Coordinates of C-alpha atoms in Angstrom, one line a residue:
Chain A
M11 CA -24.9 17.1 -34.6
R12 CA -26.4 20.0 -37.1
S13 CA -23.9 21.8 -37.8
M14 CA -24.0 25.5 -36.6
K15 CA -24.6 29.0 -38.9
C16 CA -22.6 31.8 -38.2
K17 CA -25.1 35.1 -36.4
I18 CA -23.7 37.0 -38.8
C19 CA -23.5 35.4 -42.1
K20 CA -27.4 34.6 -41.1
D21 CA -28.1 38.8 -40.1
K22 CA -26.8 39.1 -43.9
G23 CA -28.5 36.8 -45.3
L24 CA -25.3 34.3 -46.2
N25 CA -24.9 31.2 -45.3
H26 CA -21.0 30.6 -43.3
S27 CA -20.5 28.0 -41.0
A28 CA -19.7 29.1 -36.8
D29 CA -16.1 27.7 -36.5
I30 CA -15.9 29.2 -33.8
R31 CA -18.8 28.6 -30.7
L32 CA -17.6 32.1 -27.3
P33 CA -20.8 30.1 -25.4
S34 CA -19.8 32.8 -22.6
H35 CA -21.4 34.8 -25.2
R36 CA -23.6 33.0 -26.3
L37 CA -22.7 33.3 -30.1
N38 CA -21.0 31.2 -32.9
L39 CA -19.5 33.3 -35.7
C40 CA -17.0 31.7 -38.9
K41 CA -12.8 33.1 -38.8
G42 CA -13.8 36.4 -40.8
H43 CA -16.5 37.7 -38.8
F44 CA -14.3 36.2 -35.9
I45 CA -11.8 38.5 -36.5
S46 CA -13.8 41.9 -37.3
W47 CA -15.9 40.5 -33.6
V48 CA -12.2 40.7 -32.1
E49 CA -11.3 44.1 -32.9
K50 CA -14.3 45.6 -32.6
R51 CA -14.5 44.8 -29.0
V52 CA -11.9 46.1 -28.5
G53 CA -12.1 49.2 -30.7
E54 CA -15.2 49.6 -28.3
T55 CA -12.8 48.9 -25.3
I56 CA -10.8 51.5 -26.3
K57 CA -13.4 53.9 -27.0
K58 CA -15.4 52.8 -23.9
Y59 CA -12.9 53.8 -21.3
K60 CA -11.5 56.4 -22.6
M61 CA -7.8 55.1 -23.4
I62 CA -6.7 56.6 -27.3
R63 CA -7.5 59.2 -28.7
D64 CA -7.0 60.3 -32.9
T65 CA -3.3 62.1 -31.6
D66 CA -1.9 60.2 -28.7
K67 CA 1.4 57.7 -29.2
V68 CA 1.1 54.6 -28.2
L69 CA 4.2 52.8 -27.4
V70 CA 2.8 48.8 -27.4
A71 CA 4.8 46.9 -24.4
V72 CA 5.8 43.0 -26.3
S73 CA 6.3 40.1 -25.6
G74 CA 6.8 38.1 -28.3
G75 CA 3.4 36.6 -26.8
K76 CA 0.4 36.3 -28.5
D77 CA -1.2 38.7 -26.7
S78 CA 0.4 41.3 -26.6
L79 CA 1.5 40.9 -30.3
N80 CA -2.3 40.5 -30.7
L81 CA -3.2 44.4 -29.1
W82 CA -0.5 45.7 -31.6
N83 CA -2.2 44.4 -34.7
I84 CA -5.5 45.2 -33.4
L85 CA -4.6 49.9 -32.2
H86 CA -2.6 49.6 -35.3
K87 CA -5.6 48.7 -37.9
L88 CA -7.7 51.0 -36.3
G89 CA -5.4 53.5 -37.3
Y90 CA -3.9 53.8 -34.2
S91 CA -0.4 55.4 -33.9
A92 CA 1.1 52.4 -32.8
D93 CA 5.4 51.4 -32.6
G94 CA 6.8 48.4 -29.7
F95 CA 9.1 47.7 -26.6
Y96 CA 10.6 44.7 -26.4
V97 CA 12.2 44.0 -23.0
D98 CA 15.5 41.3 -23.8
L99 CA 15.4 40.3 -20.1
G100 CA 18.4 37.8 -21.6
I101 CA 16.6 34.5 -21.1
G102 CA 18.4 32.8 -22.8
D103 CA 16.8 31.0 -25.9
Y104 CA 13.8 32.1 -24.4
S105 CA 14.1 35.9 -24.5
E106 CA 16.5 35.6 -28.3
K107 CA 13.1 33.4 -29.6
S108 CA 10.6 36.1 -28.1
K109 CA 12.7 39.0 -29.5
I110 CA 12.6 37.3 -33.3
Y111 CA 8.5 37.2 -33.3
A112 CA 8.7 41.3 -32.0
K113 CA 10.9 42.0 -34.9
E114 CA 8.9 39.6 -37.3
F115 CA 6.1 41.3 -36.2
A116 CA 7.0 45.5 -36.5
N117 CA 8.3 44.7 -39.9
A118 CA 4.8 42.5 -41.0
I119 CA 3.8 45.7 -40.1
N120 CA 6.0 48.2 -41.1
R121 CA 6.3 49.7 -38.0
K122 CA 9.1 51.0 -34.7
L123 CA 10.7 48.6 -31.9
I124 CA 12.3 49.6 -29.7
V125 CA 14.1 47.1 -28.6
L126 CA 16.1 47.6 -24.9
N127 CA 18.6 45.7 -23.4
L128 CA 18.8 44.4 -19.3
K129 CA 22.5 43.3 -19.8
D130 CA 22.9 46.7 -20.6
E131 CA 21.1 48.0 -17.7
L132 CA 21.3 45.8 -14.4
G133 CA 22.5 42.5 -15.5
T134 CA 20.2 40.0 -17.1
V135 CA 16.8 38.8 -14.7
E136 CA 19.1 35.2 -13.6
E137 CA 21.7 37.2 -13.1
V138 CA 20.7 39.7 -10.7
S139 CA 17.2 37.0 -9.4
K140 CA 20.2 35.2 -8.6
K141 CA 22.7 37.7 -6.6
L142 CA 19.8 39.2 -4.6
K143 CA 17.8 36.2 -3.6
R144 CA 14.4 37.4 -4.4
P145 CA 12.4 35.3 -7.3
P146 CA 13.0 36.3 -10.6
C147 CA 8.6 36.8 -11.5
S148 CA 8.1 39.9 -8.6
L149 CA 12.4 40.9 -10.0
C150 CA 10.9 41.1 -14.3
G151 CA 8.1 43.1 -14.1
M152 CA 9.5 46.1 -11.7
V153 CA 11.9 45.8 -13.9
K154 CA 9.4 46.1 -17.3
R155 CA 6.9 48.4 -15.1
Y156 CA 10.0 50.2 -14.9
F157 CA 11.7 51.3 -18.3
F158 CA 7.8 50.7 -20.0
N159 CA 7.0 53.9 -18.0
K160 CA 10.4 55.0 -18.8
T161 CA 11.1 54.4 -22.6
A162 CA 7.4 55.5 -23.7
R163 CA 8.2 58.7 -22.0
E164 CA 11.4 59.8 -22.8
N165 CA 11.0 58.5 -26.9
G166 CA 7.1 61.0 -26.6
Y167 CA 4.9 58.7 -27.0
N168 CA 2.4 59.9 -24.2
I169 CA 0.2 55.6 -24.1
L170 CA 1.6 53.2 -22.9
A171 CA -0.1 49.8 -24.1
T172 CA 0.2 46.5 -22.5
G173 CA -2.0 43.3 -23.7
H174 CA -3.2 42.0 -20.8
N175 CA -6.3 39.5 -20.6
L176 CA -9.7 39.1 -20.1
D177 CA -8.7 36.1 -18.0
D178 CA -5.1 37.6 -16.2
E179 CA -7.5 39.8 -15.2
V180 CA -9.5 37.7 -13.4
A181 CA -7.2 36.2 -11.9
V182 CA -5.4 39.0 -10.6
L183 CA -8.1 40.6 -9.3
F184 CA -9.5 37.0 -7.7
T185 CA -6.2 36.7 -6.0
N186 CA -6.5 40.4 -4.3
T187 CA -10.1 40.5 -3.8
I188 CA -10.1 36.8 -2.2
Q189 CA -7.4 39.3 0.1
W190 CA -9.2 41.9 0.1
D191 CA -6.3 44.5 -0.7
I192 CA -7.6 47.2 -1.2
E193 CA -4.7 49.0 -2.2
Y194 CA -4.4 46.2 -5.3
L195 CA -8.0 46.6 -5.8
K196 CA -7.8 50.9 -5.8
R197 CA -6.0 50.3 -8.9
Q198 CA -7.3 47.6 -11.2
Y199 CA -8.5 49.4 -14.1
P200 CA -8.0 49.1 -17.6
V201 CA -6.7 53.3 -17.6
L202 CA -3.9 54.9 -15.4
E203 CA -4.4 58.0 -15.8
R204 CA -1.3 59.3 -16.3
R205 CA -0.2 61.0 -12.4
G206 CA 3.3 62.9 -13.0
K207 CA 5.5 61.4 -14.5
F208 CA 4.0 58.1 -14.6
I209 CA 2.6 58.3 -17.4
K210 CA -0.6 56.7 -18.5
K211 CA -1.7 52.8 -18.5
V212 CA -4.7 51.0 -20.6
K213 CA -5.1 47.3 -21.5
P214 CA -6.8 47.3 -24.4
M215 CA -7.3 44.5 -24.7
C216 CA -9.5 43.6 -20.5
R217 CA -12.5 41.5 -22.5
V218 CA -10.5 39.4 -24.9
S219 CA -10.4 35.8 -23.1
E220 CA -7.3 33.8 -23.7
F221 CA -9.2 31.3 -25.4
E222 CA -10.4 33.9 -27.8
S223 CA -7.0 35.6 -28.1
A224 CA -5.6 32.8 -28.9
I225 CA -7.3 31.5 -31.8
Y226 CA -7.4 35.2 -33.2
S227 CA -3.7 34.9 -33.8
F228 CA -3.3 31.4 -35.1
L229 CA -6.6 32.5 -37.9
N230 CA -5.1 35.7 -38.6
G231 CA -1.4 33.5 -38.7
I232 CA 0.6 35.3 -36.0
R233 CA 3.7 34.3 -35.4
Y234 CA 4.2 34.2 -31.6
I235 CA 6.1 32.2 -28.4
K236 CA 4.0 29.5 -26.7
A237 CA 6.6 28.4 -24.8
E238 CA 6.3 29.7 -20.6
C239 CA 8.9 31.4 -19.1
P240 CA 11.3 28.5 -18.4
L241 CA 12.0 31.2 -14.7
S242 CA 8.3 31.4 -14.2
H243 CA 7.0 28.1 -11.9
N244 CA 5.0 30.8 -11.1
A245 CA 2.4 27.9 -9.5
S246 CA 0.1 30.2 -7.8
S247 CA -0.9 32.2 -11.1
L248 CA -1.1 28.8 -12.3
K249 CA -3.8 27.9 -8.9
T250 CA -5.7 31.1 -9.3
K251 CA -6.1 30.6 -12.9
M252 CA -7.6 27.0 -12.8
I253 CA -10.1 27.7 -9.7
I254 CA -11.0 29.6 -12.0
S255 CA -12.4 27.9 -14.5
Q256 CA -13.7 25.7 -12.4
I257 CA -15.4 28.5 -10.9
E258 CA -16.6 29.7 -15.1
E259 CA -17.2 25.1 -15.3
K260 CA -20.3 25.8 -12.9
I261 CA -20.9 29.6 -13.5
P262 CA -21.2 29.8 -17.0
S263 CA -20.0 33.7 -17.5
F264 CA -18.0 33.8 -14.5
K265 CA -15.3 35.8 -16.1
T266 CA -17.4 38.6 -17.4
S267 CA -19.8 39.8 -14.9
F268 CA -17.1 39.5 -11.7
Y269 CA -14.6 41.6 -13.6
M270 CA -17.4 43.7 -15.5
N271 CA -19.3 44.3 -12.3
F272 CA -15.6 45.2 -10.1
L273 CA -15.1 47.9 -12.7
R274 CA -18.6 49.0 -12.3
K275 CA -19.5 48.8 -9.3
M276 CA -16.1 48.5 -6.7
Y277 CA -14.1 50.3 -8.1
P278 CA -15.8 53.9 -8.5
L279 CA -16.2 52.6 -4.5
L280 CA -13.1 52.4 -3.7
Q281 CA -11.6 55.6 -5.8
S282 CA -13.1 58.2 -2.3
Q283 CA -10.5 55.8 -0.8
S284 CA -7.2 58.5 -0.4
S285 CA -3.9 57.3 -2.4
V286 CA -0.4 57.7 -1.6
K287 CA 2.1 59.9 -2.8
I288 CA 4.1 59.9 -5.5
S289 CA 7.4 62.3 -6.1
D290 CA 10.0 62.4 -8.2
C291 CA 12.7 59.2 -7.4
K292 CA 16.4 61.3 -5.3
I293 CA 18.7 59.4 -8.1
C294 CA 17.2 58.5 -11.6
G295 CA 14.1 60.9 -11.4
E296 CA 11.5 58.1 -12.3
P297 CA 8.5 58.5 -10.5
S298 CA 7.9 56.6 -6.9
V299 CA 5.8 55.8 -4.5
N300 CA 9.4 55.9 -2.1
E301 CA 12.6 58.9 -1.7
V302 CA 14.1 56.7 -4.1
C303 CA 12.3 54.6 -6.9
T304 CA 12.7 50.2 -5.4
F305 CA 14.1 50.3 -9.6
C306 CA 17.1 51.6 -7.7
K307 CA 17.3 50.7 -4.3
T308 CA 18.0 47.2 -6.4
A309 CA 20.6 49.0 -8.7
N310 CA 21.7 49.1 -5.6
F311 CA 22.0 46.4 -3.9
F312 CA 23.9 44.9 -6.9
S313 CA 26.0 46.9 -7.9
Q314 CA 27.9 47.0 -4.0
Chain B
M1 CA 0.8 6.6 11.3
R2 CA 2.2 8.2 14.4
S3 CA -0.4 9.1 16.9
M4 CA -1.0 13.0 17.1
K5 CA -1.1 14.3 21.1
C6 CA -3.8 16.7 22.1
K7 CA -1.8 20.1 21.8
I8 CA -3.9 21.1 25.2
C9 CA -2.9 18.2 27.1
K10 CA 0.4 17.9 25.0
D11 CA 0.6 21.5 27.7
K12 CA -0.2 21.1 30.5
G13 CA 1.9 17.3 31.6
L14 CA -0.7 15.2 30.2
N15 CA -1.5 13.0 27.8
H16 CA -3.9 12.4 25.4
S17 CA -4.9 11.8 21.8
A18 CA -6.0 14.3 20.1
D19 CA -9.0 12.3 18.2
I20 CA -9.8 16.2 16.4
R21 CA -7.3 17.9 13.5
L22 CA -8.2 21.1 12.8
P23 CA -6.2 21.4 9.9
S24 CA -7.1 25.4 9.6
H25 CA -6.2 26.7 12.4
R26 CA -2.7 24.0 13.0
L27 CA -4.4 22.4 15.9
N28 CA -5.1 18.2 17.0
L29 CA -7.0 18.4 20.0
C30 CA -9.0 15.5 22.7
K31 CA -12.5 15.8 22.5
G32 CA -12.5 18.3 25.6
H33 CA -9.6 20.7 24.8
F34 CA -11.8 20.4 22.3
I35 CA -15.0 21.5 23.0
S36 CA -13.6 23.5 25.6
W37 CA -11.9 25.2 22.1
V38 CA -14.8 25.8 20.0
E39 CA -16.8 27.0 24.1
K40 CA -14.2 30.2 24.1
R41 CA -14.0 30.3 20.6
V42 CA -17.8 31.5 20.8
G43 CA -16.6 33.5 23.8
E44 CA -13.9 35.3 22.0
T45 CA -16.2 36.8 19.2
I46 CA -18.6 37.5 20.8
K47 CA -16.6 39.7 22.7
K48 CA -14.5 40.9 20.1
Y49 CA -17.7 42.3 18.6
K50 CA -19.6 43.8 20.8
M51 CA -22.3 41.2 20.9
I52 CA -24.1 40.6 23.9
R53 CA -23.6 42.3 27.3
D54 CA -24.0 40.9 31.0
T55 CA -27.5 41.8 31.1
D56 CA -28.9 41.9 27.6
K57 CA -31.7 39.4 27.4
V58 CA -31.1 36.8 24.7
L59 CA -34.2 35.6 21.6
V60 CA -31.7 32.5 19.9
A61 CA -33.9 31.7 16.2
V62 CA -33.7 27.4 15.9
S63 CA -33.7 25.6 14.0
G64 CA -33.8 22.8 15.4
G65 CA -30.2 22.5 12.9
K66 CA -27.4 21.8 15.6
D67 CA -26.3 25.6 14.7
S68 CA -28.8 27.1 16.3
L69 CA -29.0 23.9 20.0
N70 CA -24.9 24.4 19.6
L71 CA -25.4 28.4 19.9
W72 CA -27.6 27.8 22.1
N73 CA -25.8 25.6 24.2
I74 CA -23.1 27.2 24.5
L75 CA -25.0 30.6 25.6
H76 CA -25.9 29.3 28.3
K77 CA -23.1 27.0 29.7
L78 CA -21.4 31.3 29.0
G79 CA -24.1 33.0 31.6
Y80 CA -26.3 34.6 29.2
S81 CA -29.4 35.0 29.2
A82 CA -30.5 32.9 25.9
D83 CA -34.5 31.8 25.1
G84 CA -35.0 30.3 22.3
F85 CA -37.8 30.8 19.4
Y86 CA -39.2 27.7 16.3
V87 CA -40.9 28.9 13.6
D88 CA -43.0 26.0 13.2
L89 CA -43.2 26.2 9.0
G90 CA -45.7 23.1 8.3
I91 CA -43.5 21.7 6.8
G92 CA -45.1 18.0 7.3
D93 CA -42.4 15.4 9.1
Y94 CA -39.5 17.4 8.8
S95 CA -41.2 20.2 11.2
E96 CA -42.6 17.9 13.1
K97 CA -39.2 16.4 13.6
S98 CA -37.4 19.7 14.6
K99 CA -39.4 20.6 16.8
I100 CA -39.3 17.7 18.8
Y101 CA -36.1 18.3 18.8
A102 CA -35.3 21.9 19.2
K103 CA -37.9 20.9 22.5
E104 CA -36.0 18.3 23.9
F105 CA -33.1 20.7 23.8
A106 CA -35.4 23.0 25.8
N107 CA -36.1 21.1 28.8
A108 CA -32.7 19.8 28.9
I109 CA -31.8 23.5 29.6
N110 CA -34.6 24.2 31.5
R111 CA -34.9 26.9 29.2
K112 CA -38.4 29.0 27.6
L113 CA -39.0 28.9 24.4
I114 CA -41.5 30.3 22.3
V115 CA -43.0 28.6 19.1
L116 CA -45.2 30.5 16.0
N117 CA -47.2 28.1 14.0
L118 CA -47.3 30.3 10.9
K119 CA -50.2 28.3 9.4
D120 CA -51.8 30.1 11.7
E121 CA -50.7 33.3 10.8
L122 CA -50.6 33.1 7.0
G123 CA -50.6 29.5 6.0
T124 CA -47.6 27.0 5.9
V125 CA -44.6 27.3 3.2
E126 CA -46.1 25.3 1.1
E127 CA -49.4 26.8 1.1
V128 CA -48.1 30.1 0.7
S129 CA -45.4 29.8 -2.3
K130 CA -48.0 27.6 -4.1
K131 CA -50.3 30.1 -4.7
L132 CA -47.7 33.3 -4.7
K133 CA -45.6 31.3 -7.4
R134 CA -42.8 32.6 -5.5
P135 CA -39.6 29.8 -4.5
P136 CA -40.4 28.5 -0.4
C137 CA -37.0 29.6 0.6
S138 CA -36.5 33.2 0.2
L139 CA -40.5 33.2 1.3
C140 CA -39.5 31.2 4.4
G141 CA -36.4 34.0 4.8
M142 CA -38.1 36.3 4.8
V143 CA -41.3 35.2 7.5
K144 CA -38.4 34.2 9.6
R145 CA -36.9 37.5 9.2
Y146 CA -40.1 39.3 10.0
F147 CA -41.6 37.5 13.3
F148 CA -37.9 37.0 14.7
N149 CA -37.8 40.1 15.2
K150 CA -41.0 41.0 16.4
T151 CA -40.9 38.1 18.4
A152 CA -38.4 38.7 20.3
R153 CA -39.7 43.1 20.6
E154 CA -42.3 42.1 21.6
N155 CA -40.9 39.7 24.5
G156 CA -38.4 41.9 26.1
Y157 CA -35.2 40.4 24.3
N158 CA -33.3 43.1 23.0
I159 CA -31.2 41.0 21.1
L160 CA -31.9 38.0 18.4
A161 CA -28.7 35.4 17.8
T162 CA -28.3 33.2 14.9
G163 CA -26.5 30.4 14.3
H164 CA -24.9 31.0 11.1
N165 CA -21.8 29.0 10.7
L166 CA -18.4 30.1 8.9
D167 CA -19.6 28.1 6.5
D168 CA -22.4 30.4 6.0
E169 CA -21.6 33.3 6.2
V170 CA -18.5 32.9 3.6
A171 CA -21.4 31.0 0.8
V172 CA -23.3 34.7 1.7
L173 CA -20.0 37.1 1.0
F174 CA -18.5 34.8 -1.7
T175 CA -22.2 35.0 -3.4
N176 CA -22.1 38.6 -2.7
T177 CA -18.8 39.1 -4.2
I178 CA -18.3 37.3 -7.6
Q179 CA -21.5 39.8 -8.1
W180 CA -20.4 43.0 -6.3
D181 CA -23.7 42.8 -4.9
I182 CA -22.8 45.9 -2.7
E183 CA -25.6 47.2 -0.2
Y184 CA -25.1 43.3 0.6
L185 CA -21.9 43.9 1.1
K186 CA -22.9 46.2 2.7
R187 CA -24.4 44.8 5.0
Q188 CA -22.8 41.8 6.1
Y189 CA -21.1 41.7 9.4
P190 CA -21.3 39.8 12.9
V191 CA -23.3 42.2 14.7
L192 CA -26.0 44.6 12.6
E193 CA -27.0 47.0 15.7
R194 CA -30.3 48.2 16.5
R195 CA -32.2 50.7 13.7
G196 CA -34.8 51.8 14.6
K197 CA -37.8 48.4 15.8
F198 CA -35.2 46.6 14.3
I199 CA -33.4 45.2 17.0
K200 CA -29.4 43.7 17.9
K201 CA -28.9 40.6 15.7
V202 CA -25.4 38.6 16.1
K203 CA -24.1 35.9 14.8
P204 CA -21.7 34.5 17.7
M205 CA -21.0 31.4 15.4
C206 CA -20.1 33.1 13.0
R207 CA -16.4 31.8 13.1
V208 CA -16.9 28.4 13.6
S209 CA -16.7 25.9 10.5
E210 CA -19.7 23.3 9.3
F211 CA -17.2 20.6 10.2
E212 CA -16.2 22.0 13.4
S213 CA -19.6 22.2 14.5
A214 CA -20.6 18.8 13.4
I215 CA -18.2 17.4 15.9
Y216 CA -19.6 19.8 18.5
S217 CA -22.6 18.8 18.8
F218 CA -21.6 15.0 18.3
L219 CA -19.1 15.4 21.0
N220 CA -22.2 16.7 23.6
G221 CA -25.0 14.1 22.3
I222 CA -26.9 17.2 21.4
R223 CA -29.8 15.7 18.5
Y224 CA -31.1 17.8 16.1
I225 CA -32.2 17.2 12.8
K226 CA -30.4 15.7 10.0
A227 CA -32.4 15.9 7.3
E228 CA -32.2 19.3 4.6
C229 CA -35.7 20.7 3.8
P230 CA -37.5 18.7 1.6
L231 CA -38.8 22.1 0.1
S232 CA -35.0 23.2 -0.7
H233 CA -33.8 21.8 -3.9
N234 CA -31.7 25.6 -3.3
A235 CA -28.6 23.5 -5.9
S236 CA -26.8 27.1 -6.2
S237 CA -26.2 27.3 -2.3
L238 CA -24.5 24.2 -3.0
K239 CA -23.3 25.6 -6.0
T240 CA -21.5 27.8 -3.9
K241 CA -20.7 25.8 -1.3
M242 CA -18.5 23.0 -3.9
I243 CA -17.0 25.6 -5.5
I244 CA -15.3 27.3 -1.4
S245 CA -14.9 23.5 -0.8
Q246 CA -12.6 23.7 -3.8
I247 CA -10.7 26.3 -3.2
E248 CA -9.9 25.2 0.5
E249 CA -8.7 21.9 -0.6
K250 CA -5.9 24.5 -3.0
I251 CA -5.6 27.9 -0.9
P252 CA -5.7 26.4 2.9
S253 CA -7.3 28.5 5.7
F254 CA -9.5 30.8 2.8
K255 CA -12.7 30.5 3.8
T256 CA -10.9 31.8 7.9
S257 CA -9.2 34.3 5.9
F258 CA -11.3 35.3 3.8
Y259 CA -13.7 35.4 5.4
M260 CA -11.2 37.9 8.2
N261 CA -10.2 40.5 6.2
F262 CA -13.9 41.4 4.6
L263 CA -14.4 41.6 8.1
R264 CA -12.0 43.7 8.8
K265 CA -10.3 45.6 5.5
M266 CA -13.4 46.5 3.3
Y267 CA -16.7 45.3 5.6
P268 CA -15.6 49.8 6.6
L269 CA -14.1 50.9 3.5
L270 CA -17.8 50.2 2.9
Q271 CA -19.7 52.3 6.4
S272 CA -18.6 54.7 4.9
Q273 CA -21.1 54.9 1.4
S274 CA -25.4 56.1 2.7
S275 CA -27.9 53.8 4.1
V276 CA -31.0 52.7 3.4
K277 CA -33.5 54.4 5.4
I278 CA -35.9 52.9 7.6
S279 CA -39.3 53.7 8.9
D280 CA -43.0 51.7 9.8
C281 CA -44.9 49.7 8.3
K282 CA -48.6 51.6 7.3
I283 CA -49.8 48.7 8.2
C284 CA -48.4 46.0 10.5
G285 CA -45.3 49.1 12.6
E286 CA -43.0 46.3 12.1
P287 CA -39.4 48.5 10.4
S288 CA -39.6 48.4 6.4
V289 CA -37.1 49.5 4.4
N290 CA -40.9 50.2 1.9
E291 CA -43.9 52.2 3.1
V292 CA -45.6 48.4 3.8
C293 CA -43.3 45.8 4.8
T294 CA -42.4 42.5 2.5
F295 CA -44.6 40.6 5.2
C296 CA -47.6 42.6 4.9
K297 CA -47.9 43.1 1.6
T298 CA -46.7 38.4 0.6
A299 CA -50.4 38.5 3.2
N300 CA -51.8 41.1 1.2
F301 CA -51.8 39.3 -2.3
F302 CA -52.1 35.7 -0.2
S303 CA -54.9 36.8 1.4
Q304 CA -57.4 38.2 -1.9

């Protein structure tokens, strides 16, 4: 087989072989240019969707997985002021290890990592899940959303950044689309502007695929938790990702075109529809669409 | 294996075995009750979407395939006034055989069949396709839409009915959705109301699957053309149907729920958007979104 040359090296008259093939971008790159390509892509996404200004203070929601650590690394390299926030969910070994990776990375780039222990606030995810007889994944999602917003705002950050990659976004978009869930579709965008006490939320990795993210962390020697969460027997999201890769096999670039065309053509149409009102939760004062927010309802029920 | 009983027979205290299993409806039926179930479903679809009133004169676009002949049979049995219209596309043996099936069925139910010979109007699909270097399928679609509307209107029919089944509708919806093609999505509905000289168009089979339609024609002894059109190497629509059946395997009832939720939740939202204007083609007087309709543009080019 003929060895491929890196597209960017070739343009510069250099001669490095292309170790990384990106068929959905019709692009072959050497290791160094792959890294700069990912970083440029994230930088362009930030500009395109007006995610972060130079004066903004960003808090990155860090799970200890590859996507959020990559994101933190890239924001840092691009010169943004970005600290990290880790929620210790108390899921045994899994949480212990992810916390170590998050702390290790914070030290490496010499940035602050805020750590919140869910056990001190409510109990571990498992405890709450068992007591409430509610699936751990939806509970975990709710709790994280609550503390991401509250912690960022209370600590003077005006933007929360999460590591959702293209595959994550496509899976959620696909699920909401085949169910035509209009309320969710209306909110699926790489940027959610500030609404009252809900601070601005951004997803700068939304145009980087799972595969590209995995290679980026490998090439940068970023250590991260590779295990799946032991509580997530999340068959439905796995099933969705399988369906999507079967479609991508038959329709190359499906993921990017499905997602980007949604953002460009459908999302603006949905914005003409009226939105739900937000007020302060009458127990904790955090923003909510109901009188009492979901977190307080849960905490209340749990303490009974 | 335990033999299943027909759901309706069982409710009536009868004891027929269920020869037909419809897992997506969680229903098992005997032959007789399957036939009445399909006919009832089509009748309900007609009422639900206000497709046909008792006083309407319907022209059924008959291809000689199972869906359009089933539709004609059901409309006739339900007591609607429905004649047939067959366009002879001049595709050799394929057209000859389909015409025979269409005529045979018209005789069997003793209704009128209008036959139009495309050769007399423009040339065969193959001839036009070769000369214009345009794929036969898109050309054939355009030509049929043109003559369906013109012939129905000129012969005093106020409704055109086509045999599109659930699988056809889901395939088109899926394609338009993954490309977020808003203009097409806006028009994907079982009923298109009359707009100027465009007469009302209805798809009463839109909730009957391909599989159900095939069994219905078999049980009724309706003879139809089973071969695919020899000009349609329509890989893209085949690929789409394969993707859809892979999804249906993983998500039971996907087809029905994807389509019905679209109609219920997304279609109304899209109607708030402005629509294109229709005027009369300045050559033939048929309705068109352009000054000269696509048929006349094609005919004009062809005659040069």
